[in-house]
Amino acid sequence: MHEMSLCEGIRTVIEDQARSHDIKAVRRVRVEIGRFSGVEKSALEFAFDVVMRGSVAQGATLEMIDMPGRAMCYDCMHEVEIDDRLAPCPDCGGGKLMPVAGDELRIKDLEVI
Ligand SMILES: [Zn+2]
């Protein structure tokens, strides 16, 4: 499952942070999820609980923040927000869009004890 390996990545980051900042426990983890990341939220939440067992983030709350997709339009040279990777430019209707954001899944911050 894709979400499992994502959570393993999150756990690695958290454990590195915990070691270098002497963190005893993590209460909440906020992650930003891009619209095009393909992450299924319920699967991510489930995987998070499983993967964090035995780590400093065991029992932590996972808070997911939706990030819009963004693209550069090469017809009007605007950076625009798009809902769909194949959507036309909302400003000029052009089709030459290059996605610049929306694939990401990253940790925004941690609330620690
Ligand atoms: Zn445009």
mmCIF file of C-alpha atoms and ligand atoms in Angstrom:
data_model
loop_
_atom_site.group_PDB
_atom_site.id
_atom_site.type_symbol
_atom_site.label_atom_id
_atom_site.label_comp_id
_atom_site.label_asym_id
_atom_site.label_seq_id
_atom_site.Cartn_x
_atom_site.Cartn_y
_atom_site.Cartn_z
ATOM 1 C CA MET A 1 0.000 0.000 0.000
ATOM 2 C CA HIS A 2 1.335 3.367 -1.137
ATOM 3 C CA GLU A 3 0.182 5.097 2.061
ATOM 4 C CA MET A 4 2.181 2.684 4.238
ATOM 5 C CA SER A 5 5.472 3.670 2.639
ATOM 6 C CA LEU A 6 4.519 7.342 2.878
ATOM 7 C CA CYS A 7 3.974 6.894 6.608
ATOM 8 C CA GLU A 8 7.272 5.097 6.971
ATOM 9 C CA GLY A 9 8.885 8.156 5.403
ATOM 10 C CA ILE A 10 7.036 10.405 7.858
ATOM 11 C CA ARG A 11 8.139 8.216 10.748
ATOM 12 C CA THR A 12 11.784 8.439 9.672
ATOM 13 C CA VAL A 13 11.582 12.238 9.613
ATOM 14 C CA ILE A 14 9.876 12.342 13.018
ATOM 15 C CA GLU A 15 12.437 10.028 14.587
ATOM 16 C CA ASP A 16 15.309 12.116 13.216
ATOM 17 C CA GLN A 17 13.684 15.232 14.656
ATOM 18 C CA ALA A 18 13.061 13.493 17.979
ATOM 19 C CA ARG A 19 16.706 12.472 18.249
ATOM 20 C CA SER A 20 18.159 15.846 17.389
ATOM 21 C CA HIS A 21 15.717 17.892 19.500
ATOM 22 C CA ASP A 22 15.267 15.523 22.404
ATOM 23 C CA ILE A 23 11.536 15.136 21.817
ATOM 24 C CA LYS A 24 9.804 12.690 24.152
ATOM 25 C CA ALA A 25 6.491 12.389 22.401
ATOM 26 C CA VAL A 26 4.657 13.836 19.458
ATOM 27 C CA ARG A 27 1.058 14.820 20.046
ATOM 28 C CA ARG A 28 0.079 15.961 16.576
ATOM 29 C CA VAL A 29 1.516 15.779 13.102
ATOM 30 C CA ARG A 30 0.343 18.148 10.398
ATOM 31 C CA VAL A 31 0.920 17.133 6.828
ATOM 32 C CA GLU A 32 0.200 19.000 3.632
ATOM 33 C CA ILE A 33 -1.310 16.885 0.911
ATOM 34 C CA GLY A 34 -1.285 18.103 -2.661
ATOM 35 C CA ARG A 35 -4.378 17.599 -4.745
ATOM 36 C CA PHE A 36 -2.507 15.499 -7.302
ATOM 37 C CA SER A 37 -0.577 13.394 -4.824
ATOM 38 C CA GLY A 38 -3.018 10.509 -5.170
ATOM 39 C CA VAL A 39 -3.064 10.041 -1.412
ATOM 40 C CA GLU A 40 -6.211 8.507 -0.043
ATOM 41 C CA LYS A 41 -6.863 10.193 3.263
ATOM 42 C CA SER A 42 -8.620 7.358 5.057
ATOM 43 C CA ALA A 43 -5.858 4.962 4.008
ATOM 44 C CA LEU A 44 -3.222 7.442 5.140
ATOM 45 C CA GLU A 45 -4.874 7.846 8.519
ATOM 46 C CA PHE A 46 -5.061 4.102 9.013
ATOM 47 C CA ALA A 47 -1.465 3.557 7.899
ATOM 48 C CA PHE A 48 -0.302 6.385 10.165
ATOM 49 C CA ASP A 49 -1.751 4.708 13.268
ATOM 50 C CA VAL A 50 -0.171 1.397 12.376
ATOM 51 C CA VAL A 51 3.244 2.718 11.386
ATOM 52 C CA MET A 52 3.629 5.067 14.378
ATOM 53 C CA ARG A 53 3.150 2.285 16.915
ATOM 54 C CA GLY A 54 6.257 1.951 19.026
ATOM 55 C CA SER A 55 7.599 5.341 17.913
ATOM 56 C CA VAL A 56 7.548 8.733 19.648
ATOM 57 C CA ALA A 57 4.490 9.537 17.559
ATOM 58 C CA GLN A 58 2.436 6.603 18.809
ATOM 59 C CA GLY A 59 -1.154 7.755 19.309
ATOM 60 C CA ALA A 60 -0.470 11.131 17.717
ATOM 61 C CA THR A 61 -3.212 12.856 15.780
ATOM 62 C CA LEU A 62 -2.702 13.171 12.061
ATOM 63 C CA GLU A 63 -3.996 16.436 10.675
ATOM 64 C CA MET A 64 -4.239 16.647 6.912
ATOM 65 C CA ILE A 65 -4.195 19.962 5.101
ATOM 66 C CA ASP A 66 -5.348 20.073 1.496
ATOM 67 C CA MET A 67 -3.024 21.896 -0.849
ATOM 68 C CA PRO A 68 -4.399 23.096 -4.188
ATOM 69 C CA GLY A 69 -2.864 22.125 -7.476
ATOM 70 C CA ARG A 70 -0.970 24.931 -9.200
ATOM 71 C CA ALA A 71 0.262 25.253 -12.719
ATOM 72 C CA MET A 72 2.103 27.700 -14.927
ATOM 73 C CA CYS A 73 0.181 28.613 -18.065
ATOM 74 C CA TYR A 74 2.415 29.107 -21.080
ATOM 75 C CA ASP A 75 -0.332 30.865 -23.029
ATOM 76 C CA CYS A 76 -0.930 33.765 -20.635
ATOM 77 C CA MET A 77 2.132 33.247 -18.411
ATOM 78 C CA HIS A 78 0.075 33.255 -15.219
ATOM 79 C CA GLU A 79 0.460 30.856 -12.355
ATOM 80 C CA VAL A 80 -3.023 29.488 -11.766
ATOM 81 C CA GLU A 81 -4.834 27.145 -9.407
ATOM 82 C CA ILE A 82 -6.268 24.036 -11.038
ATOM 83 C CA ASP A 83 -8.484 21.242 -9.724
ATOM 84 C CA ASP A 84 -7.540 18.752 -12.343
ATOM 85 C CA ARG A 85 -4.174 18.049 -13.873
ATOM 86 C CA LEU A 86 -5.679 18.186 -17.355
ATOM 87 C CA ALA A 87 -7.877 21.223 -16.774
ATOM 88 C CA PRO A 88 -7.535 24.223 -19.108
ATOM 89 C CA CYS A 89 -6.220 27.532 -17.789
ATOM 90 C CA PRO A 90 -8.963 29.268 -15.731
ATOM 91 C CA ASP A 91 -7.646 32.676 -16.857
ATOM 92 C CA CYS A 92 -7.314 32.307 -20.621
ATOM 93 C CA GLY A 93 -8.676 28.831 -21.425
ATOM 94 C CA GLY A 94 -5.319 27.760 -22.813
ATOM 95 C CA GLY A 95 -4.132 24.204 -22.595
ATOM 96 C CA LYS A 96 -0.376 24.627 -22.197
ATOM 97 C CA LEU A 97 -0.180 24.141 -18.477
ATOM 98 C CA MET A 98 2.817 22.898 -16.594
ATOM 99 C CA PRO A 99 1.969 21.710 -13.066
ATOM 100 C CA VAL A 100 4.229 23.335 -10.471
ATOM 101 C CA ALA A 101 2.593 22.169 -7.236
ATOM 102 C CA GLY A 102 0.087 19.612 -6.037
ATOM 103 C CA ASP A 103 2.153 16.404 -6.020
ATOM 104 C CA GLU A 104 3.542 16.971 -2.573
ATOM 105 C CA LEU A 105 3.045 15.248 0.722
ATOM 106 C CA ARG A 106 5.119 16.889 3.380
ATOM 107 C CA ILE A 107 5.208 17.400 7.079
ATOM 108 C CA LYS A 108 4.215 20.946 7.938
ATOM 109 C CA ASP A 109 4.933 20.778 11.642
ATOM 110 C CA LEU A 110 4.851 18.652 14.752
ATOM 111 C CA GLU A 111 3.264 19.402 18.068
ATOM 112 C CA VAL A 112 5.466 17.867 20.705
ATOM 113 C CA ILE A 113 5.449 17.340 24.422
HETATM 114 ZN ZN ZN B 1 -3.580 30.993 -19.225
#
